[in-house]
Coordinates of C-alpha atoms in Angstrom, one line a residue:
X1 CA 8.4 28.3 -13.4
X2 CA 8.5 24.7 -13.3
X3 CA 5.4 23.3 -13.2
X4 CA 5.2 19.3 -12.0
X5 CA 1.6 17.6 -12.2
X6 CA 0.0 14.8 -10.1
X7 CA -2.6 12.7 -10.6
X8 CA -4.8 13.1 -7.3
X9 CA -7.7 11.4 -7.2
X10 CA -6.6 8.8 -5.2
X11 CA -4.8 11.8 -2.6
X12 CA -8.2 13.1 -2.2
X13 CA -10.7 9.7 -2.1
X14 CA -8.6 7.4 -0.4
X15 CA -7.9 7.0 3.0
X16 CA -5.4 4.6 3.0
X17 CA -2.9 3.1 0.7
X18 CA -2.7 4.7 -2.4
X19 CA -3.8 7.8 -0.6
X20 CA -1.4 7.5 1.8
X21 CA 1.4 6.9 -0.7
X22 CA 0.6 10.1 -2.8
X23 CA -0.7 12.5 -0.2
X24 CA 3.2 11.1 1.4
X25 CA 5.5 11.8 -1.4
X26 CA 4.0 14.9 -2.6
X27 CA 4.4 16.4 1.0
X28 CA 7.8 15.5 1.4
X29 CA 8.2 17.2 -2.8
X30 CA 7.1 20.3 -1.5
X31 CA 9.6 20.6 1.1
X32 CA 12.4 18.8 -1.5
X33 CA 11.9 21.2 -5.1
X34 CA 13.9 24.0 -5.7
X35 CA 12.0 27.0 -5.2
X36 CA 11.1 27.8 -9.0
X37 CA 9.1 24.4 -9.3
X38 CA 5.7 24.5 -8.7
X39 CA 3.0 20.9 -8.1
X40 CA -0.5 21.0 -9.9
X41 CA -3.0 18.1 -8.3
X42 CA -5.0 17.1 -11.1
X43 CA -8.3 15.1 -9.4
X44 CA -11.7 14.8 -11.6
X45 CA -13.2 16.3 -8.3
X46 CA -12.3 17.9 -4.8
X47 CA -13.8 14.7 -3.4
X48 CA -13.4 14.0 0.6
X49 CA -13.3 17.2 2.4
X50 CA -11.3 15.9 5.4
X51 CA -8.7 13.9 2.7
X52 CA -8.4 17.4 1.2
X53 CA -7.6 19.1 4.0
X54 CA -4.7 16.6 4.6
X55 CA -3.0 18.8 1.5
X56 CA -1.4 21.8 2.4
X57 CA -2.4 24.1 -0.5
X58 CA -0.2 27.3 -0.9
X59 CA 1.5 29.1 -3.7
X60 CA 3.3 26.5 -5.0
X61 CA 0.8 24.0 -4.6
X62 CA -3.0 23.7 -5.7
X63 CA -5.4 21.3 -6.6
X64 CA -6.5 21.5 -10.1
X65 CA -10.1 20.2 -10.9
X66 CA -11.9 19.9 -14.4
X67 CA -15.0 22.3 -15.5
X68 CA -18.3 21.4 -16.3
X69 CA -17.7 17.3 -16.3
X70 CA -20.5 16.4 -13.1
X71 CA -20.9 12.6 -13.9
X72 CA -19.0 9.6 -13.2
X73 CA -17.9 8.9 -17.1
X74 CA -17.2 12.2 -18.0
X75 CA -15.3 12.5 -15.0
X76 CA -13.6 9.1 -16.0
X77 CA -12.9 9.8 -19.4
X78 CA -11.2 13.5 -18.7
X79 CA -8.5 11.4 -16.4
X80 CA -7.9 9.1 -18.7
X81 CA -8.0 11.2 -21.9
X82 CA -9.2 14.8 -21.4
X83 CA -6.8 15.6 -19.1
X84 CA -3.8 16.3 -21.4
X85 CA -5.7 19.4 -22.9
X86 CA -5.7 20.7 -19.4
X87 CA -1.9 19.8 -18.7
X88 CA -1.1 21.7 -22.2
X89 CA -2.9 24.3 -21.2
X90 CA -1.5 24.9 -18.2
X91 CA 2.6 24.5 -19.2
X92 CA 2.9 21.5 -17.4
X93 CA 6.5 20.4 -17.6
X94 CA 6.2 16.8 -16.4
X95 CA 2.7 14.5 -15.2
X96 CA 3.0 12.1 -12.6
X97 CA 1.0 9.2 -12.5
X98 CA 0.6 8.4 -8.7
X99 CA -1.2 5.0 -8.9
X100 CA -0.4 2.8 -11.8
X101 CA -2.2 4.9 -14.4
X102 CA -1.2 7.6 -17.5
X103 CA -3.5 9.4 -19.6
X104 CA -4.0 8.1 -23.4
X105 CA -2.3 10.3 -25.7
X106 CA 0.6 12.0 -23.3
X107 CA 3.3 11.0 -25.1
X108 CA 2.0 12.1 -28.3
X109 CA 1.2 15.6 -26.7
X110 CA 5.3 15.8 -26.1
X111 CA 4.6 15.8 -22.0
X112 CA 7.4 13.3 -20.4
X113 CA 5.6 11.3 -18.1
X114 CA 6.3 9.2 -14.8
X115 CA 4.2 6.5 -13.2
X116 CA 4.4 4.7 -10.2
X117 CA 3.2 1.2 -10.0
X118 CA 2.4 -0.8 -6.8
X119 CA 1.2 -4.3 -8.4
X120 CA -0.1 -6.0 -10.9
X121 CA -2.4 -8.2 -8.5
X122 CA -4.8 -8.6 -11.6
X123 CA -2.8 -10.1 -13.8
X124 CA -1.0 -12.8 -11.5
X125 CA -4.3 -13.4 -9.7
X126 CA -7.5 -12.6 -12.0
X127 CA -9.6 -14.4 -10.2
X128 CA -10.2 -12.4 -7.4
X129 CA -11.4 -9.2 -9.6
X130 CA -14.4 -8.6 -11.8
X131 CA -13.3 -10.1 -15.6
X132 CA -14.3 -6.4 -16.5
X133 CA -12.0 -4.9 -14.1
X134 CA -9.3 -7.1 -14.7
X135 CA -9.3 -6.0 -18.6
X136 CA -9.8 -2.0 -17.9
X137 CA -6.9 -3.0 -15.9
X138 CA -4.6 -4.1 -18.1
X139 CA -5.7 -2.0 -20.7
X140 CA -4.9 1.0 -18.4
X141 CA -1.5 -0.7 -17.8
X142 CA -0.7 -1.1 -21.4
X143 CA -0.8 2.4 -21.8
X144 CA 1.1 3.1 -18.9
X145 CA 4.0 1.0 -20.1
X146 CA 3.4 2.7 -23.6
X147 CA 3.1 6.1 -22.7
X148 CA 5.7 6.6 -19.5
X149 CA 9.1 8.1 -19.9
X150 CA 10.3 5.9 -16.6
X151 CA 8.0 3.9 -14.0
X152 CA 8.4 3.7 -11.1
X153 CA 8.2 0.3 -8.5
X154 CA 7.7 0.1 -5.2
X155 CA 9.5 -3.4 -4.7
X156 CA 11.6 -5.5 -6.7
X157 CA 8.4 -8.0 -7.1
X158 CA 7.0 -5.2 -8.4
X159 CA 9.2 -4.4 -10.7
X160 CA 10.0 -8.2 -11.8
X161 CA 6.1 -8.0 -12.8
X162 CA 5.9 -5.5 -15.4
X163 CA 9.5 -6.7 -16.8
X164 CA 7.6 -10.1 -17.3
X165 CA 4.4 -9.0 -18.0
X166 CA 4.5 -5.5 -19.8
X167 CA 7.2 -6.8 -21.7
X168 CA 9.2 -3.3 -20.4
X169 CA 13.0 -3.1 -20.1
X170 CA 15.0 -3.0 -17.0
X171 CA 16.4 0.7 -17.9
X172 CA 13.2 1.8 -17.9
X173 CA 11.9 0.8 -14.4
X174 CA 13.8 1.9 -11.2
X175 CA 12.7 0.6 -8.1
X176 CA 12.0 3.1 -5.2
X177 CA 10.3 1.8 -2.0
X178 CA 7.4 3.7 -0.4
X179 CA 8.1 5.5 3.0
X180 CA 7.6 4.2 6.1
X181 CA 6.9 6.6 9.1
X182 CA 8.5 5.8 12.6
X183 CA 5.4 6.1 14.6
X184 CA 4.5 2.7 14.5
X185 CA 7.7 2.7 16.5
X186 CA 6.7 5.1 19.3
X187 CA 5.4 3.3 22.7
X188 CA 2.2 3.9 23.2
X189 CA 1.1 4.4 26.9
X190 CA -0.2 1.9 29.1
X191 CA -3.3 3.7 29.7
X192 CA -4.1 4.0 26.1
X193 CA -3.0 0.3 25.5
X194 CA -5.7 -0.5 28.6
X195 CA -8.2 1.7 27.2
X196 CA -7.8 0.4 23.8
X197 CA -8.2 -3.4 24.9
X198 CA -11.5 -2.3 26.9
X199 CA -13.2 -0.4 23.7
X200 CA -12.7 -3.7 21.5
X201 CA -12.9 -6.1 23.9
X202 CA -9.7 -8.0 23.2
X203 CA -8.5 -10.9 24.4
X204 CA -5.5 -11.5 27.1
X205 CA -3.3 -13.6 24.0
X206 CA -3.7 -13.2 20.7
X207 CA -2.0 -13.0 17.2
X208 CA -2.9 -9.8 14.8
X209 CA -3.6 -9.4 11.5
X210 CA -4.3 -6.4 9.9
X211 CA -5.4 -5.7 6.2
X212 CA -8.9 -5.5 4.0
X213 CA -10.6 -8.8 4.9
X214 CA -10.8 -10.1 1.3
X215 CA -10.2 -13.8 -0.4
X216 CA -6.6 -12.6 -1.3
X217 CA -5.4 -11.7 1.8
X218 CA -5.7 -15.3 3.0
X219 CA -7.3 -14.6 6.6
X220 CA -8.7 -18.0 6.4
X221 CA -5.6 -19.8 6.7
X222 CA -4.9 -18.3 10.0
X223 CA -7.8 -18.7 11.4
X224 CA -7.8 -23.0 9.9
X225 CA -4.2 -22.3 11.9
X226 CA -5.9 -21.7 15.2
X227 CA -7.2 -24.9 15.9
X228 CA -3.3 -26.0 16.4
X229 CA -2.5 -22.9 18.7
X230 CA -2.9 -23.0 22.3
X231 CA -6.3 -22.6 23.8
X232 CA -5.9 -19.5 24.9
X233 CA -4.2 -17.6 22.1
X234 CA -6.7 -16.1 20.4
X235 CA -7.0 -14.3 16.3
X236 CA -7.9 -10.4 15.8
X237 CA -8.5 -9.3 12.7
X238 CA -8.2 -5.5 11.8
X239 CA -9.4 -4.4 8.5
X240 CA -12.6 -3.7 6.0
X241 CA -15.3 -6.2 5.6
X242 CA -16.2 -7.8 2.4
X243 CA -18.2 -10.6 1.8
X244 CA -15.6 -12.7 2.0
X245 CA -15.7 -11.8 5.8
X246 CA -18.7 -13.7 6.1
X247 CA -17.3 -17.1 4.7
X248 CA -14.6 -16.6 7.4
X249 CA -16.6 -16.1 10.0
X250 CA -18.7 -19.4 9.1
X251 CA -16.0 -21.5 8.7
X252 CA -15.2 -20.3 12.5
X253 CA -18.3 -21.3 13.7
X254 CA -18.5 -24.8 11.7
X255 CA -15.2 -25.9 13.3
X256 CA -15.9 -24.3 17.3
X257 CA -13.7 -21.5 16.1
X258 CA -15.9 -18.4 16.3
X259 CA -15.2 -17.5 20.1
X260 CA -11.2 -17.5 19.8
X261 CA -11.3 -15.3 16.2
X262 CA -12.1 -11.1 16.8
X263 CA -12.7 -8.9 13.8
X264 CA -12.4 -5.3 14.2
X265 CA -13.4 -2.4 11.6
X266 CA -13.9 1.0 11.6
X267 CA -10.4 1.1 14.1
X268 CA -8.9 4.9 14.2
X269 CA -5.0 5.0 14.0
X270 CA -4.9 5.7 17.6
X271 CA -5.5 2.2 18.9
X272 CA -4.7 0.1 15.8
X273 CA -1.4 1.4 17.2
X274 CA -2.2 0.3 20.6
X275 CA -3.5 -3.1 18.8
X276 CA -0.4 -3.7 17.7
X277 CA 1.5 -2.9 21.0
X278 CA -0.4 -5.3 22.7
X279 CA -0.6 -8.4 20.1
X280 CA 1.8 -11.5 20.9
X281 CA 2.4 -11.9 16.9
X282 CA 1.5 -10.7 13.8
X283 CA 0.4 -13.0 11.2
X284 CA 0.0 -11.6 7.1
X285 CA -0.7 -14.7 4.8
X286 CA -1.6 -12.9 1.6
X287 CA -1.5 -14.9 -1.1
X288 CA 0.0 -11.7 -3.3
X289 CA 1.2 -8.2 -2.7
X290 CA 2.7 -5.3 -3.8
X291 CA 4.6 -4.3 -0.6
X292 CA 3.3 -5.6 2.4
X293 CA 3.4 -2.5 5.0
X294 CA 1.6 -3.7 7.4
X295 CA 4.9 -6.5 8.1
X296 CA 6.8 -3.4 8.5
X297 CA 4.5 -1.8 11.0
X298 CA 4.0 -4.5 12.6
X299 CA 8.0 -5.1 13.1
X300 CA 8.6 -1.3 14.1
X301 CA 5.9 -2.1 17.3
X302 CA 8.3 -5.0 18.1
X303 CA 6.0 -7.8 17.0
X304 CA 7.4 -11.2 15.6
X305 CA 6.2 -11.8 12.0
X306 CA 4.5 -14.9 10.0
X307 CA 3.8 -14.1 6.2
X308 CA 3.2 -16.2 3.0
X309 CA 5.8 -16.9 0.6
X310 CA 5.0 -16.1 -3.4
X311 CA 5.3 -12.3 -4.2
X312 CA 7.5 -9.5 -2.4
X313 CA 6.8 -10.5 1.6
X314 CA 10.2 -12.0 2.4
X315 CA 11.1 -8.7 0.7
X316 CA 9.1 -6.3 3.2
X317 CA 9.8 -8.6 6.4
X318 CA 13.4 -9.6 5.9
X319 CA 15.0 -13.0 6.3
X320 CA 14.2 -13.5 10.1
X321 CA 10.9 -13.0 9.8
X322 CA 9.0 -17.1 9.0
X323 CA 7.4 -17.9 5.4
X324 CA 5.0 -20.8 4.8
X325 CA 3.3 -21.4 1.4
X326 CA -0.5 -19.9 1.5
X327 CA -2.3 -22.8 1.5
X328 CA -0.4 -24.8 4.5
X329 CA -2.5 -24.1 7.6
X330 CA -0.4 -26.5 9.4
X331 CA 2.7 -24.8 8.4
X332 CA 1.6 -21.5 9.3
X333 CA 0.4 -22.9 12.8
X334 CA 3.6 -24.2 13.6
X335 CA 5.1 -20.5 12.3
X336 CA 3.0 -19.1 14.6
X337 CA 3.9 -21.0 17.6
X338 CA 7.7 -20.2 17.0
X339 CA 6.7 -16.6 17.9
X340 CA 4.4 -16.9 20.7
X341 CA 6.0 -15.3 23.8
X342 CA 8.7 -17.9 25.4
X343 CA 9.5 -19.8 22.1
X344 CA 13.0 -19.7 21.2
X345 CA 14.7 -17.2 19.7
X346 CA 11.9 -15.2 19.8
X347 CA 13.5 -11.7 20.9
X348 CA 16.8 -12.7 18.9
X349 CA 14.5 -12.6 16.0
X350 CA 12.4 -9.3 16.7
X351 CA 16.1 -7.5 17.2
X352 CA 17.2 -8.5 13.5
X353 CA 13.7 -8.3 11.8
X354 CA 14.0 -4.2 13.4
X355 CA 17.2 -3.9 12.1
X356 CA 16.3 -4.9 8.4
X357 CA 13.3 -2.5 8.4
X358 CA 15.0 0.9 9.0
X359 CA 16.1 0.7 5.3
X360 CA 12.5 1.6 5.1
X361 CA 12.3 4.4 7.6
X362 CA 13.3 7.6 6.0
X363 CA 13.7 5.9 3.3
X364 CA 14.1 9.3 1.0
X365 CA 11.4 8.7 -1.3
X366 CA 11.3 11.9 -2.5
X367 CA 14.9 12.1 -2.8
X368 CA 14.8 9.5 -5.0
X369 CA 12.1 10.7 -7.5
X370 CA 12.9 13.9 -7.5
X371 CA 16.0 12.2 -9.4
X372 CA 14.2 10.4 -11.6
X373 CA 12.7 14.2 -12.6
X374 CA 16.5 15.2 -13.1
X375 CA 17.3 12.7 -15.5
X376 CA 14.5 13.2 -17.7
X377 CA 16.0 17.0 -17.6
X378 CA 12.6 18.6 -15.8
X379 CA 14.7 20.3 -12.4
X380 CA 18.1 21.0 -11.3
X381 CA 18.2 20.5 -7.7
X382 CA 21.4 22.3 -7.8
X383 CA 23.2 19.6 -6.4

């Protein structure tokens, strides 16, 4: 039996991103490995009950948690160290590295080893992470790039990164997008889209944004944007406070602002999809991602797109899609206005930016790692 390990604690804690990315591809594995392989989640705890649940556990896959290690260090320590005790034990042919991180010592213990990394954010932007984050960061990176057999990147920024900044060589990176489901694609109902608009109180116009409302993400420059957007078009915001939620929100009220900008948390999947639907535009001016999904759902639900220019965007959104730099609010206003309803070219451009996104649709993730696993000689898909 081929036995495949995971690292899960992001599977079974988080409910978006990284979670969806792992709890994604290892669903699709279990429906992809020959019969004879067998996946082993490795999490330092069985965490979210619901998140669990999301995992369909049979024979040939289990979550795997550590004994005796109750606190937050020990638990830290096993994933990062202890762990590869546990994967000897248990015959593990190959460890997976889900989100950006290997244990210490993996290589040494004769395991090959894979990683996937989304970005390395804390590097090209420090300054929006705790200086003691930033360097358990790259310390955990360091050993990634030490310790991986190949690594994995989800976009071609991605992957220029850690050529640049791990000092790793092209042969030992392959780039492999993250899936994209359809559904973002499906038409919701009118009713829904009604009922929807009625629970959050939305405005008749207005551009979307959707995203963790933090310093990075750039929300401010959209809403600086509004003051040269029609009266009536208005800004919601769909994401996770921080506090940098506040200094937008005051900055909205110093400049007359605050009744034309609407931030929604808490949203269910449901009627962010209904959100979407019913936007005029969709506006993402991150100053630095790693993807940039949300451009991609936003696309599949037929919305016209303005993002930032400086990392992989133009990569997610395609070349009909408009770029301005992230600090030219005037720019990015006159973006905007190019994709209200009316402007020209408008459908011409929502036609080609849906064409350029299907090569994210089905995009075979799995497929594609599971030949990564063949070259480093762990399965034979029989192909």
């Amino acid at each position: 039996m081929t036995k495949i390990a995971f690292d899960a604690k992001r599977m079974v804690n988080n409910a978006t991103g990284l979670g969806n990315y792992a709890r994604t591809l290892v669903g699709d594995l279990s429906r992809l490995l020959p019969d004879d392989c067998e996946m082993l989640l490795y999490s330092p705890d069985a965490s979210n009950d619901r998140l669990r649940t999301a995992i369909r556990e049979d024979h040939r896959t289990r979550l795997v948690t550590p004994m005796g290690h109750v606190n937050a260090l020990q638990k830290a320590l096993w994933r990062s160290w202890g762990i590869v005790k546990d994967l000897r034990r248990d015959n593990v042919s190959l460890y997976h590295g889900l989100s950006g991180e290997l244990p210490w010592g993996i290589r040494a213990a004769g395991l090959p080893c894979v990683v996937t990394i989304h970005d390395l954010i804390f590097m090209r932007h420090p300054e929006y992470y705790n200086p003691i984050d930033v360097a358990i960061y790259k310390a955990k990176f360091r050993i990634a790039c030490r310790e991986a057999s190949s690594i994995i990147a989800i976009s071609k920024r991605t992957a220029m990164d850690i050529m640049e900044l791990g000092g790793v060589t092209p042969d030992r990176i392959e780039v492999i997008y993250q899936s994209c489901g359809k559904r973002f694609g499906n038409v919701v109902s009118e009713e829904a889209v009604a009922a929807a608009r009625l629970r959050h109180g939305l405005p008749a116009r207005y551009v979307l944004n959707v995203g963790t409302i933090e310093e990075r993400k750039n929300v401010m420059l959209a809403v600086k944007a509004l003051a040269a957007l029609p009266q009536d078009v208005h800004l919601v915001v769909v994401g996770r406070r921080t506090r940098y939620t506040d200094k937008v929100e005051r900055y909205a009220r110093q400049h007359s602002l605050d009744n034309r900008l609407h931030i929604l948390s808490g949203v269910g999947d449901g009627d962010l999809q209904a959100i979407y639907q019913s936007a005029e535009s969709f506006v993402y001016p991150s100053r630095y991602e790693g993807f940039g999904l949300p451009i991609i759902e936003a696309i599949q639900c037929k919305l016209p797109v303005v993002a930032c220019t400086g990392s992989c965007l133009e990569e997610a959104g395609g070349p009909d899609c408009l770029y301005v730099h992230p600090d030219d609010h005037e720019a990015l206003a006159a973006a905007i206005a190019q994709t209200l309803r009316g402007a020209p070219n408008r459908d011409a451009r929502i036609m080609k930016s849906r064409e350029y996104v299907r090569r994210f649709e089905n995009n075979d993730t799995a497929k594609r790692v599971m030949e990564t696993y063949e070259r480093l000689g762990i399965i034979n898909s029989g192909r």
